[in-house]
PDB file of C-alpha atoms in Angstrom:
ATOM      1  CA  MET X 212      79.735 145.435  97.642  1.00 42.00           C
ATOM      2  CA  ALA X 213      82.734 145.592  99.952  1.00 43.00           C
ATOM      3  CA  GLY X 214      80.569 144.391 102.820  1.00 43.00           C
ATOM      4  CA  SER X 215      79.280 141.480 100.727  1.00 42.00           C
ATOM      5  CA  ALA X 216      82.846 140.496  99.760  1.00 40.00           C
ATOM      6  CA  ALA X 217      83.945 140.616 103.386  1.00 40.00           C
ATOM      7  CA  ALA X 218      80.985 138.505 104.464  1.00 38.00           C
ATOM      8  CA  ARG X 219      81.685 135.960 101.708  1.00 40.00           C
ATOM      9  CA  ARG X 220      85.364 135.813 102.729  1.00 44.00           C
ATOM     10  CA  GLY X 221      84.330 135.312 106.347  1.00 45.00           C
ATOM     11  CA  ARG X 222      82.051 132.412 105.393  1.00 42.00           C
ATOM     12  CA  GLU X 223      84.819 130.827 103.295  1.00 49.00           C
ATOM     13  CA  GLU X 224      87.255 131.025 106.201  1.00 67.00           C
ATOM     14  CA  CYS X 225      84.827 129.053 108.364  1.00 68.00           C
ATOM     15  CA  GLU X 226      84.491 126.268 105.786  1.00 86.00           C
ATOM     16  CA  PRO X 227      86.674 123.185 105.314  1.00 92.00           C
ATOM     17  CA  VAL X 228      89.374 123.512 102.674  1.00 91.00           C
ATOM     18  CA  SER X 229      89.464 121.208  99.684  1.00 88.00           C
ATOM     19  CA  GLY X 230      92.568 119.126  99.123  1.00 95.00           C
ATOM     20  CA  ILE X 231      95.492 119.197 101.552  1.00 98.00           C
ATOM     21  CA  LEU X 232      95.868 121.647 104.443  1.00 99.00           C
ATOM     22  CA  THR X 233      99.341 122.657 105.643  1.00 99.00           C
ATOM     23  CA  ILE X 234      99.949 124.373 108.983  1.00 99.00           C
ATOM     24  CA  THR X 235     102.905 126.668 109.667  1.00 98.00           C
ATOM     25  CA  LEU X 236     103.105 128.103 113.172  1.00 97.00           C
ATOM     26  CA  ASN X 237     106.435 129.886 112.734  1.00 96.00           C
ATOM     27  CA  PRO X 238     106.738 130.961 109.068  1.00 97.00           C
ATOM     28  CA  ALA X 239     109.421 133.248 107.710  1.00 97.00           C
ATOM     29  CA  VAL X 240     110.384 135.446 104.825  1.00 97.00           C
ATOM     30  CA  ASP X 241     113.517 133.672 103.559  1.00 96.00           C
ATOM     31  CA  LEU X 242     116.373 135.595 101.963  1.00 95.00           C
ATOM     32  CA  SER X 243     119.309 133.877 100.277  1.00 95.00           C
ATOM     33  CA  THR X 244     122.400 135.339  98.660  1.00 96.00           C
ATOM     34  CA  SER X 245     126.071 134.604  98.027  1.00 96.00           C
ATOM     35  CA  VAL X 246     129.433 136.257  98.545  1.00 97.00           C
ATOM     36  CA  GLU X 247     132.885 135.533  97.140  1.00 97.00           C
ATOM     37  CA  ARG X 248     134.244 134.548 100.552  1.00 97.00           C
ATOM     38  CA  VAL X 249     132.834 134.690 104.098  1.00 97.00           C
ATOM     39  CA  VAL X 250     135.462 136.476 106.195  1.00 96.00           C
ATOM     40  CA  ALA X 251     135.012 137.797 109.727  1.00 96.00           C
ATOM     41  CA  GLY X 252     135.417 141.520 110.379  1.00 96.00           C
ATOM     42  CA  LEU X 253     135.113 142.784 106.802  1.00 95.00           C
ATOM     43  CA  LYS X 254     132.186 144.325 104.992  1.00 96.00           C
ATOM     44  CA  LEU X 255     131.031 141.589 102.631  1.00 96.00           C
ATOM     45  CA  TYR X 256     129.450 142.560  99.308  1.00 97.00           C
ATOM     46  CA  CYS X 257     126.767 140.027  98.475  1.00 97.00           C
ATOM     47  CA  GLY X 258     124.927 139.276  95.274  1.00 96.00           C
ATOM     48  CA  ALA X 259     121.312 140.239  94.683  1.00 96.00           C
ATOM     49  CA  PRO X 260     119.164 138.390  97.229  1.00 95.00           C
ATOM     50  CA  ARG X 261     116.471 135.882  96.399  1.00 94.00           C
ATOM     51  CA  VAL X 262     113.309 136.181  98.510  1.00 96.00           C
ATOM     52  CA  ASP X 263     110.860 133.318  99.088  1.00 96.00           C
ATOM     53  CA  PRO X 264     108.061 132.481 101.509  1.00 97.00           C
ATOM     54  CA  GLY X 265     109.416 130.028 104.075  1.00 97.00           C
ATOM     55  CA  GLY X 266     108.671 127.765 107.011  1.00 96.00           C
ATOM     56  CA  GLY X 267     107.956 124.042 107.013  1.00 97.00           C
ATOM     57  CA  GLY X 268     104.271 123.966 106.072  1.00 98.00           C
ATOM     58  CA  VAL X 269     104.677 126.891 103.694  1.00 98.00           C
ATOM     59  CA  ASN X 270     107.387 125.064 101.748  1.00 97.00           C
ATOM     60  CA  ALA X 271     105.352 121.852 101.741  1.00 98.00           C
ATOM     61  CA  ALA X 272     102.401 123.786 100.284  1.00 98.00           C
ATOM     62  CA  ARG X 273     104.646 125.387  97.645  1.00 98.00           C
ATOM     63  CA  ALA X 274     105.888 121.920  96.649  1.00 98.00           C
ATOM     64  CA  ILE X 275     102.364 120.505  96.426  1.00 98.00           C
ATOM     65  CA  ARG X 276     101.255 123.437  94.302  1.00 98.00           C
ATOM     66  CA  LYS X 277     104.236 123.021  91.956  1.00 97.00           C
ATOM     67  CA  LEU X 278     103.245 119.363  91.511  1.00 97.00           C
ATOM     68  CA  GLY X 279      99.705 120.347  90.563  1.00 97.00           C
ATOM     69  CA  GLY X 280      98.071 119.507  93.886  1.00 98.00           C
ATOM     70  CA  ASP X 281      95.127 121.173  95.609  1.00 98.00           C
ATOM     71  CA  VAL X 282      96.444 122.739  98.823  1.00 98.00           C
ATOM     72  CA  THR X 283      95.779 125.549 101.283  1.00 98.00           C
ATOM     73  CA  ALA X 284      98.455 126.953 103.594  1.00 99.00           C
ATOM     74  CA  LEU X 285      97.276 127.967 107.062  1.00 99.00           C
ATOM     75  CA  VAL X 286      99.898 130.365 108.411  1.00 98.00           C
ATOM     76  CA  ALA X 287     100.317 132.381 111.596  1.00 97.00           C
ATOM     77  CA  ALA X 288     101.327 135.783 110.228  1.00 96.00           C
ATOM     78  CA  GLY X 289     101.684 139.262 111.627  1.00 95.00           C
ATOM     79  CA  GLY X 290     103.086 142.707 110.984  1.00 95.00           C
ATOM     80  CA  ALA X 291     104.720 144.095 107.857  1.00 95.00           C
ATOM     81  CA  MET X 292     106.822 140.951 107.410  1.00 96.00           C
ATOM     82  CA  GLY X 293     103.657 138.850 107.611  1.00 96.00           C
ATOM     83  CA  GLU X 294     102.074 140.938 104.857  1.00 97.00           C
ATOM     84  CA  TRP X 295     105.180 140.395 102.729  1.00 98.00           C
ATOM     85  CA  LEU X 296     104.944 136.648 103.338  1.00 98.00           C
ATOM     86  CA  LEU X 297     101.314 136.589 102.190  1.00 98.00           C
ATOM     87  CA  ARG X 298     102.168 138.544  99.034  1.00 98.00           C
ATOM     88  CA  LEU X 299     104.953 136.072  98.234  1.00 98.00           C
ATOM     89  CA  LEU X 300     102.555 133.145  98.618  1.00 98.00           C
ATOM     90  CA  ALA X 301      99.983 134.868  96.432  1.00 98.00           C
ATOM     91  CA  ALA X 302     102.668 135.343  93.759  1.00 97.00           C
ATOM     92  CA  GLU X 303     103.137 131.534  93.740  1.00 96.00           C
ATOM     93  CA  ASP X 304      99.360 131.000  93.554  1.00 97.00           C
ATOM     94  CA  VAL X 305      99.229 129.241  96.938  1.00 98.00           C
ATOM     95  CA  PRO X 306      95.819 129.674  98.625  1.00 98.00           C
ATOM     96  CA  VAL X 307      96.185 130.891 102.219  1.00 98.00           C
ATOM     97  CA  ARG X 308      94.243 130.951 105.474  1.00 98.00           C
ATOM     98  CA  ALA X 309      96.068 133.612 107.502  1.00 97.00           C
ATOM     99  CA  VAL X 310      95.729 133.689 111.288  1.00 97.00           C
ATOM    100  CA  SER X 311      96.840 136.784 113.170  1.00 94.00           C
ATOM    101  CA  ALA X 312      99.141 135.377 115.843  1.00 83.00           C
ATOM    102  CA  GLY X 313     102.591 135.835 117.292  1.00 72.00           C
ATOM    103  CA  GLY X 314     103.272 139.496 116.474  1.00 85.00           C
ATOM    104  CA  GLU X 315     105.783 140.234 113.693  1.00 94.00           C
ATOM    105  CA  THR X 316     106.609 137.358 111.347  1.00 96.00           C
ATOM    106  CA  ARG X 317     110.299 136.461 111.419  1.00 96.00           C
ATOM    107  CA  GLN X 318     112.922 136.668 108.710  1.00 95.00           C
ATOM    108  CA  SER X 319     115.624 134.094 107.990  1.00 94.00           C
ATOM    109  CA  PHE X 320     118.578 134.255 105.654  1.00 93.00           C
ATOM    110  CA  ALA X 321     121.270 132.108 104.072  1.00 94.00           C
ATOM    111  CA  VAL X 322     124.643 133.025 102.580  1.00 96.00           C
ATOM    112  CA  THR X 323     126.657 130.794 100.264  1.00 95.00           C
ATOM    113  CA  ASP X 324     130.435 131.116 100.186  1.00 96.00           C
ATOM    114  CA  GLU X 325     131.227 131.057  96.453  1.00 96.00           C
ATOM    115  CA  THR X 326     134.811 129.947  97.039  1.00 97.00           C
ATOM    116  CA  THR X 327     134.103 126.872  99.150  1.00 95.00           C
ATOM    117  CA  GLY X 328     130.470 126.219  98.221  1.00 92.00           C
ATOM    118  CA  GLU X 329     129.559 126.149 101.931  1.00 94.00           C
ATOM    119  CA  GLN X 330     126.191 127.546 102.920  1.00 93.00           C
ATOM    120  CA  PHE X 331     125.624 129.450 106.169  1.00 95.00           C
ATOM    121  CA  ARG X 332     122.012 129.361 107.344  1.00 94.00           C
ATOM    122  CA  PHE X 333     120.676 131.747 109.980  1.00 94.00           C
ATOM    123  CA  SER X 334     117.267 131.293 111.592  1.00 90.00           C
ATOM    124  CA  VAL X 335     115.902 133.831 114.066  1.00 88.00           C
ATOM    125  CA  PRO X 336     113.125 132.962 116.530  1.00 89.00           C
ATOM    126  CA  GLY X 337     109.557 134.068 116.023  1.00 88.00           C
ATOM    127  CA  GLU X 338     107.822 136.203 118.618  1.00 87.00           C
ATOM    128  CA  THR X 339     106.336 134.442 121.628  1.00 93.00           C
ATOM    129  CA  MET X 340     102.666 133.459 121.383  1.00 95.00           C
ATOM    130  CA  ASP X 341     100.130 133.471 124.208  1.00 95.00           C
ATOM    131  CA  GLY X 342      96.923 131.660 125.115  1.00 95.00           C
ATOM    132  CA  ALA X 343      94.799 133.859 122.859  1.00 96.00           C
ATOM    133  CA  ASP X 344      97.074 133.072 119.892  1.00 96.00           C
ATOM    134  CA  SER X 345      96.825 129.368 120.675  1.00 97.00           C
ATOM    135  CA  ALA X 346      93.018 129.504 120.811  1.00 97.00           C
ATOM    136  CA  ARG X 347      92.803 131.387 117.480  1.00 97.00           C
ATOM    137  CA  LEU X 348      95.087 128.875 115.792  1.00 97.00           C
ATOM    138  CA  LEU X 349      93.185 125.838 117.043  1.00 98.00           C
ATOM    139  CA  SER X 350      89.861 127.402 116.029  1.00 98.00           C
ATOM    140  CA  ALA X 351      91.220 128.109 112.546  1.00 98.00           C
ATOM    141  CA  VAL X 352      92.560 124.550 112.237  1.00 98.00           C
ATOM    142  CA  ALA X 353      89.205 123.084 113.277  1.00 98.00           C
ATOM    143  CA  SER X 354      87.369 125.256 110.722  1.00 98.00           C
ATOM    144  CA  ALA X 355      89.754 124.538 107.867  1.00 98.00           C
ATOM    145  CA  ALA X 356      90.185 120.782 108.427  1.00 96.00           C
ATOM    146  CA  PRO X 357      89.385 118.922 105.188  1.00 97.00           C
ATOM    147  CA  GLU X 358      86.850 116.101 105.317  1.00 96.00           C
ATOM    148  CA  ASP X 359      88.908 112.884 105.524  1.00 97.00           C
ATOM    149  CA  GLY X 360      91.788 114.818 103.948  1.00 98.00           C
ATOM    150  CA  TYR X 361      95.479 115.137 104.680  1.00 99.00           C
ATOM    151  CA  VAL X 362      96.863 117.800 107.012  1.00 99.00           C
ATOM    152  CA  ILE X 363     100.584 118.615 107.285  1.00 99.00           C
ATOM    153  CA  LEU X 364     102.039 120.223 110.419  1.00 99.00           C
ATOM    154  CA  SER X 365     105.610 121.063 109.494  1.00 98.00           C
ATOM    155  CA  GLY X 366     108.202 123.291 111.135  1.00 96.00           C
ATOM    156  CA  GLY X 367     108.979 124.461 114.635  1.00 93.00           C
ATOM    157  CA  ILE X 368     106.461 125.088 117.399  1.00 94.00           C
ATOM    158  CA  THR X 369     106.560 128.772 118.320  1.00 93.00           C
ATOM    159  CA  SER X 370     107.706 129.811 121.785  1.00 93.00           C
ATOM    160  CA  GLY X 371     104.765 130.193 124.150  1.00 95.00           C
ATOM    161  CA  LEU X 372     102.757 127.297 122.703  1.00 96.00           C
ATOM    162  CA  ASP X 373     102.551 124.088 124.738  1.00 97.00           C
ATOM    163  CA  ASP X 374     104.892 121.222 123.888  1.00 96.00           C
ATOM    164  CA  ASP X 375     101.809 119.094 123.243  1.00 97.00           C
ATOM    165  CA  PHE X 376     100.432 121.537 120.652  1.00 98.00           C
ATOM    166  CA  PRO X 377     100.663 118.892 117.885  1.00 98.00           C
ATOM    167  CA  GLN X 378      98.355 116.693 119.979  1.00 97.00           C
ATOM    168  CA  GLN X 379      96.010 119.655 120.448  1.00 98.00           C
ATOM    169  CA  ILE X 380      95.938 120.069 116.671  1.00 98.00           C
ATOM    170  CA  MET X 381      95.144 116.362 116.298  1.00 98.00           C
ATOM    171  CA  GLU X 382      92.179 116.791 118.649  1.00 97.00           C
ATOM    172  CA  ALA X 383      90.978 119.864 116.736  1.00 98.00           C
ATOM    173  CA  LEU X 384      91.079 117.875 113.488  1.00 98.00           C
ATOM    174  CA  ALA X 385      89.462 114.736 114.921  1.00 96.00           C
ATOM    175  CA  PRO X 386      85.822 115.429 113.955  1.00 95.00           C
ATOM    176  CA  ARG X 387      86.819 115.541 110.271  1.00 97.00           C
ATOM    177  CA  THR X 388      90.096 113.695 109.705  1.00 98.00           C
ATOM    178  CA  HIS X 389      92.817 111.609 111.353  1.00 97.00           C
ATOM    179  CA  LYS X 390      95.329 111.993 108.520  1.00 98.00           C
ATOM    180  CA  LEU X 391      97.836 114.257 110.252  1.00 99.00           C
ATOM    181  CA  VAL X 392     101.408 114.310 108.926  1.00 99.00           C
ATOM    182  CA  VAL X 393     103.925 115.824 111.376  1.00 99.00           C
ATOM    183  CA  ASP X 394     107.490 116.973 110.777  1.00 98.00           C
ATOM    184  CA  THR X 395     108.654 118.951 113.811  1.00 97.00           C
ATOM    185  CA  SER X 396     111.583 119.110 116.204  1.00 96.00           C
ATOM    186  CA  LYS X 397     112.909 119.932 119.679  1.00 94.00           C
ATOM    187  CA  ALA X 398     110.544 119.784 122.677  1.00 96.00           C
ATOM    188  CA  ALA X 399     107.413 119.156 120.606  1.00 97.00           C
ATOM    189  CA  LEU X 400     108.996 116.120 118.948  1.00 97.00           C
ATOM    190  CA  SER X 401     110.296 114.823 122.274  1.00 97.00           C
ATOM    191  CA  HIS X 402     106.806 115.123 123.764  1.00 96.00           C
ATOM    192  CA  LEU X 403     105.227 113.324 120.808  1.00 96.00           C
ATOM    193  CA  LEU X 404     107.591 110.388 121.215  1.00 96.00           C
ATOM    194  CA  ALA X 405     107.583 110.233 125.017  1.00 94.00           C
ATOM    195  CA  SER X 406     103.846 110.669 125.570  1.00 89.00           C
ATOM    196  CA  PRO X 407     101.869 109.637 122.486  1.00 91.00           C
ATOM    197  CA  ALA X 408      98.165 110.122 123.169  1.00 88.00           C
ATOM    198  CA  LYS X 409      97.049 108.790 119.795  1.00 94.00           C
ATOM    199  CA  PRO X 410      99.224 107.694 116.879  1.00 98.00           C
ATOM    200  CA  LEU X 411      99.912 110.246 114.172  1.00 98.00           C
ATOM    201  CA  HIS X 412      99.097 109.122 110.662  1.00 99.00           C
ATOM    202  CA  VAL X 413     102.633 109.942 109.452  1.00 99.00           C
ATOM    203  CA  LEU X 414     105.693 111.088 111.407  1.00 99.00           C
ATOM    204  CA  ARG X 415     108.812 112.270 109.582  1.00 99.00           C
ATOM    205  CA  LEU X 416     112.244 112.690 111.174  1.00 98.00           C
ATOM    206  CA  ASP X 417     115.565 113.569 109.620  1.00 97.00           C
ATOM    207  CA  GLN X 418     118.743 111.674 110.493  1.00 97.00           C
ATOM    208  CA  ARG X 419     119.823 113.979 113.306  1.00 97.00           C
ATOM    209  CA  GLU X 420     116.369 114.061 114.916  1.00 97.00           C
ATOM    210  CA  ALA X 421     116.067 110.273 114.711  1.00 98.00           C
ATOM    211  CA  GLU X 422     119.490 109.710 116.290  1.00 98.00           C
ATOM    212  CA  GLN X 423     118.823 112.213 119.056  1.00 97.00           C
ATOM    213  CA  SER X 424     115.465 110.555 119.759  1.00 97.00           C
ATOM    214  CA  ALA X 425     116.995 107.076 119.678  1.00 98.00           C
ATOM    215  CA  GLY X 426     119.850 108.146 121.923  1.00 97.00           C
ATOM    216  CA  GLN X 427     122.378 106.416 119.676  1.00 98.00           C
ATOM    217  CA  PRO X 428     123.762 106.511 116.135  1.00 98.00           C
ATOM    218  CA  LEU X 429     121.628 104.947 113.411  1.00 99.00           C
ATOM    219  CA  ALA X 430     124.506 103.919 111.188  1.00 98.00           C
ATOM    220  CA  SER X 431     122.629 101.737 108.714  1.00 98.00           C
ATOM    221  CA  VAL X 432     119.327 101.601 106.878  1.00 98.00           C
ATOM    222  CA  GLU X 433     118.428  98.610 109.052  1.00 98.00           C
ATOM    223  CA  ASP X 434     119.068 100.696 112.192  1.00 99.00           C
ATOM    224  CA  SER X 435     116.737 103.439 110.930  1.00 99.00           C
ATOM    225  CA  LEU X 436     114.009 100.951 110.016  1.00 99.00           C
ATOM    226  CA  ALA X 437     114.258  99.199 113.386  1.00 99.00           C
ATOM    227  CA  PHE X 438     113.938 102.521 115.220  1.00 99.00           C
ATOM    228  CA  ALA X 439     110.976 103.519 113.034  1.00 99.00           C
ATOM    229  CA  GLN X 440     109.146 100.284 113.837  1.00 98.00           C
ATOM    230  CA  ASP X 441     109.936 100.749 117.529  1.00 98.00           C
ATOM    231  CA  LEU X 442     108.189 104.144 117.373  1.00 98.00           C
ATOM    232  CA  ILE X 443     105.204 102.505 115.694  1.00 98.00           C
ATOM    233  CA  ALA X 444     105.071  99.808 118.391  1.00 98.00           C
ATOM    234  CA  ARG X 445     105.106 102.550 121.037  1.00 97.00           C
ATOM    235  CA  GLY X 446     102.055 104.197 119.434  1.00 98.00           C
ATOM    236  CA  ALA X 447     103.787 107.309 118.075  1.00 98.00           C
ATOM    237  CA  ALA X 448     102.553 106.907 114.490  1.00 98.00           C
ATOM    238  CA  ARG X 449     101.093 104.479 111.971  1.00 99.00           C
ATOM    239  CA  ILE X 450     103.712 105.387 109.361  1.00 99.00           C
ATOM    240  CA  VAL X 451     107.236 106.616 110.140  1.00 99.00           C
ATOM    241  CA  VAL X 452     109.495 108.170 107.525  1.00 99.00           C
ATOM    242  CA  GLY X 453     113.183 108.780 108.188  1.00 98.00           C
ATOM    243  CA  GLY X 454     115.627 110.822 106.151  1.00 98.00           C
ATOM    244  CA  ARG X 455     119.201 109.565 105.788  1.00 98.00           C
ATOM    245  CA  GLY X 456     120.667 112.587 104.051  1.00 94.00           C
ATOM    246  CA  ALA X 457     122.240 112.000 100.643  1.00 94.00           C
ATOM    247  CA  GLU X 458     121.793 108.238 101.062  1.00 97.00           C
ATOM    248  CA  GLY X 459     117.982 108.391 100.773  1.00 98.00           C
ATOM    249  CA  SER X 460     114.973 107.778 103.033  1.00 99.00           C
ATOM    250  CA  ILE X 461     113.179 104.933 104.770  1.00 99.00           C
ATOM    251  CA  LEU X 462     109.476 104.356 105.352  1.00 99.00           C
ATOM    252  CA  ALA X 463     108.017 101.848 107.789  1.00 99.00           C
ATOM    253  CA  THR X 464     104.632 100.655 109.002  1.00 99.00           C
ATOM    254  CA  GLN X 465     103.902  97.826 111.401  1.00 97.00           C
ATOM    255  CA  GLY X 466     104.207  95.298 108.575  1.00 97.00           C
ATOM    256  CA  GLN X 467     106.051  97.040 105.712  1.00 98.00           C
ATOM    257  CA  ARG X 468     109.570  98.462 105.334  1.00 99.00           C
ATOM    258  CA  PHE X 469     110.963 100.370 102.359  1.00 99.00           C
ATOM    259  CA  PHE X 470     114.188 102.153 101.487  1.00 99.00           C
ATOM    260  CA  CYS X 471     114.528 104.582  98.584  1.00 99.00           C
ATOM    261  CA  ARG X 472     118.018 105.504  97.457  1.00 98.00           C
ATOM    262  CA  ALA X 473     118.412 109.169  96.533  1.00 97.00           C
ATOM    263  CA  PRO X 474     119.718 110.081  93.081  1.00 96.00           C
ATOM    264  CA  GLN X 475     123.100 111.774  92.982  1.00 93.00           C
ATOM    265  CA  VAL X 476     122.703 115.484  92.229  1.00 94.00           C
ATOM    266  CA  GLU X 477     124.918 118.512  92.572  1.00 91.00           C
ATOM    267  CA  VAL X 478     124.181 120.055  95.969  1.00 90.00           C
ATOM    268  CA  CYS X 479     123.374 123.756  95.665  1.00 90.00           C
ATOM    269  CA  SER X 480     121.220 124.313  98.765  1.00 90.00           C
ATOM    270  CA  LYS X 481     119.561 122.043 101.316  1.00 90.00           C
ATOM    271  CA  ILE X 482     116.976 124.663 102.307  1.00 92.00           C
ATOM    272  CA  GLY X 483     113.434 123.331 101.980  1.00 94.00           C
ATOM    273  CA  ALA X 484     114.446 119.835 100.851  1.00 96.00           C
ATOM    274  CA  GLY X 485     112.816 118.065 103.791  1.00 97.00           C
ATOM    275  CA  ASP X 486     109.666 120.182 103.405  1.00 97.00           C
ATOM    276  CA  ALA X 487     109.497 119.395  99.682  1.00 98.00           C
ATOM    277  CA  PHE X 488     109.824 115.704 100.577  1.00 98.00           C
ATOM    278  CA  THR X 489     106.922 115.937 103.013  1.00 98.00           C
ATOM    279  CA  GLY X 490     104.735 117.814 100.539  1.00 98.00           C
ATOM    280  CA  ALA X 491     105.389 115.421  97.646  1.00 98.00           C
ATOM    281  CA  LEU X 492     104.959 112.308  99.814  1.00 99.00           C
ATOM    282  CA  THR X 493     101.660 113.588 101.214  1.00 99.00           C
ATOM    283  CA  LEU X 494     100.333 114.558  97.791  1.00 98.00           C
ATOM    284  CA  ALA X 495     101.143 111.085  96.477  1.00 98.00           C
ATOM    285  CA  LEU X 496      99.319 109.491  99.418  1.00 98.00           C
ATOM    286  CA  ALA X 497      96.333 111.798  98.887  1.00 98.00           C
ATOM    287  CA  ARG X 498      96.238 110.691  95.242  1.00 98.00           C
ATOM    288  CA  GLY X 499      96.062 107.046  96.314  1.00 98.00           C
ATOM    289  CA  GLU X 500      99.636 106.041  95.484  1.00 98.00           C
ATOM    290  CA  PRO X 501     100.977 102.995  97.403  1.00 98.00           C
ATOM    291  CA  LEU X 502     103.484 103.684 100.165  1.00 99.00           C
ATOM    292  CA  ASP X 503     106.595 102.733  98.204  1.00 99.00           C
ATOM    293  CA  GLN X 504     105.641 105.046  95.335  1.00 98.00           C
ATOM    294  CA  ALA X 505     104.811 107.892  97.704  1.00 99.00           C
ATOM    295  CA  LEU X 506     108.300 107.468  99.160  1.00 99.00           C
ATOM    296  CA  ARG X 507     109.796 107.738  95.654  1.00 98.00           C
ATOM    297  CA  TRP X 508     107.946 111.011  95.058  1.00 98.00           C
ATOM    298  CA  GLY X 509     109.259 112.405  98.325  1.00 98.00           C
ATOM    299  CA  VAL X 510     112.863 111.442  97.608  1.00 98.00           C
ATOM    300  CA  ALA X 511     112.686 112.844  94.064  1.00 98.00           C
ATOM    301  CA  ALA X 512     111.267 116.169  95.312  1.00 98.00           C
ATOM    302  CA  ALA X 513     113.952 116.479  97.992  1.00 97.00           C
ATOM    303  CA  ALA X 514     116.730 115.731  95.481  1.00 97.00           C
ATOM    304  CA  ALA X 515     115.344 118.252  92.993  1.00 97.00           C
ATOM    305  CA  THR X 516     115.229 120.911  95.720  1.00 96.00           C
ATOM    306  CA  VAL X 517     118.809 120.216  96.844  1.00 95.00           C
ATOM    307  CA  GLY X 518     119.848 120.928  93.271  1.00 91.00           C
ATOM    308  CA  SER X 519     118.152 124.345  93.285  1.00 90.00           C
ATOM    309  CA  GLU X 520     119.721 127.637  94.318  1.00 84.00           C
ATOM    310  CA  GLY X 521     119.165 129.318  97.696  1.00 84.00           C
ATOM    311  CA  THR X 522     115.620 129.187  99.035  1.00 82.00           C
ATOM    312  CA  ALA X 523     114.116 128.092  95.711  1.00 87.00           C
ATOM    313  CA  LEU X 524     112.295 124.785  95.469  1.00 93.00           C
ATOM    314  CA  PHE X 525     112.444 122.528  92.418  1.00 93.00           C
ATOM    315  CA  GLY X 526     111.607 123.716  88.918  1.00 87.00           C
ATOM    316  CA  SER X 527     109.016 122.456  86.465  1.00 81.00           C
ATOM    317  CA  GLY X 528     109.605 118.844  85.427  1.00 93.00           C
ATOM    318  CA  GLN X 529     112.629 118.274  87.673  1.00 96.00           C
ATOM    319  CA  VAL X 530     110.867 115.906  90.069  1.00 97.00           C
ATOM    320  CA  GLN X 531     109.346 113.845  87.271  1.00 96.00           C
ATOM    321  CA  ALA X 532     112.777 113.598  85.595  1.00 96.00           C
ATOM    322  CA  LEU X 533     114.348 112.194  88.779  1.00 97.00           C
ATOM    323  CA  LEU X 534     111.588 109.694  89.585  1.00 97.00           C
ATOM    324  CA  PRO X 535     112.894 106.878  87.351  1.00 96.00           C
ATOM    325  CA  ILE X 536     116.292 106.905  89.081  1.00 96.00           C
ATOM    326  CA  CYS X 537     114.892 106.882  92.624  1.00 97.00           C
ATOM    327  CA  ALA X 538     115.320 103.182  93.357  1.00 94.00           C
ATOM    328  CA  VAL X 539     112.924 101.912  96.035  1.00 98.00           C
ATOM    329  CA  GLN X 540     113.037  98.433  97.542  1.00 98.00           C
ATOM    330  CA  ALA X 541     111.244  96.446 100.204  1.00 98.00           C
ATOM    331  CA  VAL X 542     113.639  95.610 103.036  1.00 96.00           C
TER     332      VAL X 542
END
């Protein structure tokens, strides 16, 4: 019986997933806690920690699942921390395709100063990957790619992988789908913008990433939209989404431009807000929602997450409650 179960599991892991596939190359076990005051040199007595599965694609998958979507999280996981990560995802009923890569999965943590409300976020690097890890990941992506479905690559690109790894993922997906949504940073993002081989379906940048890529401040919504359409003209993506912090987000295509103003909520933690945005936006697109409505879903999910404690995402009904006050307009 055990052999039959293993064989069945092996066959399933070689089959395309249904619904949306998320990819997380550098996941983490996220801990969050608080302390009365952060002071250097003293032993600080923190509150009970909250533990959640983390990393860009992992959080996007958690958001999609909370919104009732069909999703599978492909994660590079290893060691005891990787096993913990997989148990945390199972506890949230998120289906997983685990790929053994990169050694021990990392841990990240955040501490909120209860006196000032400031949050201190610490992210440690994952272990360096090698060529064998890269090959296993690309093979797993090719096997799991949904037929004409959406795929989200969110989070950092692990040390040791090529800067053009997002393009390699696009090539691995190509026989089945072109609907790749990318939210990444640093050298991988720079390579995507400087040397686009084929346009991504959707590219998301936050305000800081967009300004660094533009080489200048993007002070207004119009500035962000103009930069987004410049990226589209350069062949970086068909759809570009840009976060503008508490102000809201923009979305642009070659012929359409939208801005969605974010609702005002009490800020508890910004952890996972951008990932929740990406997950909700992608789910809305997968369900056939028009672009402006997909943008509203993303903004509502991000706002609901900002209002949640620590590494938690939004709670049941919070996104739907915020949707009516997420004002979207064509610009």
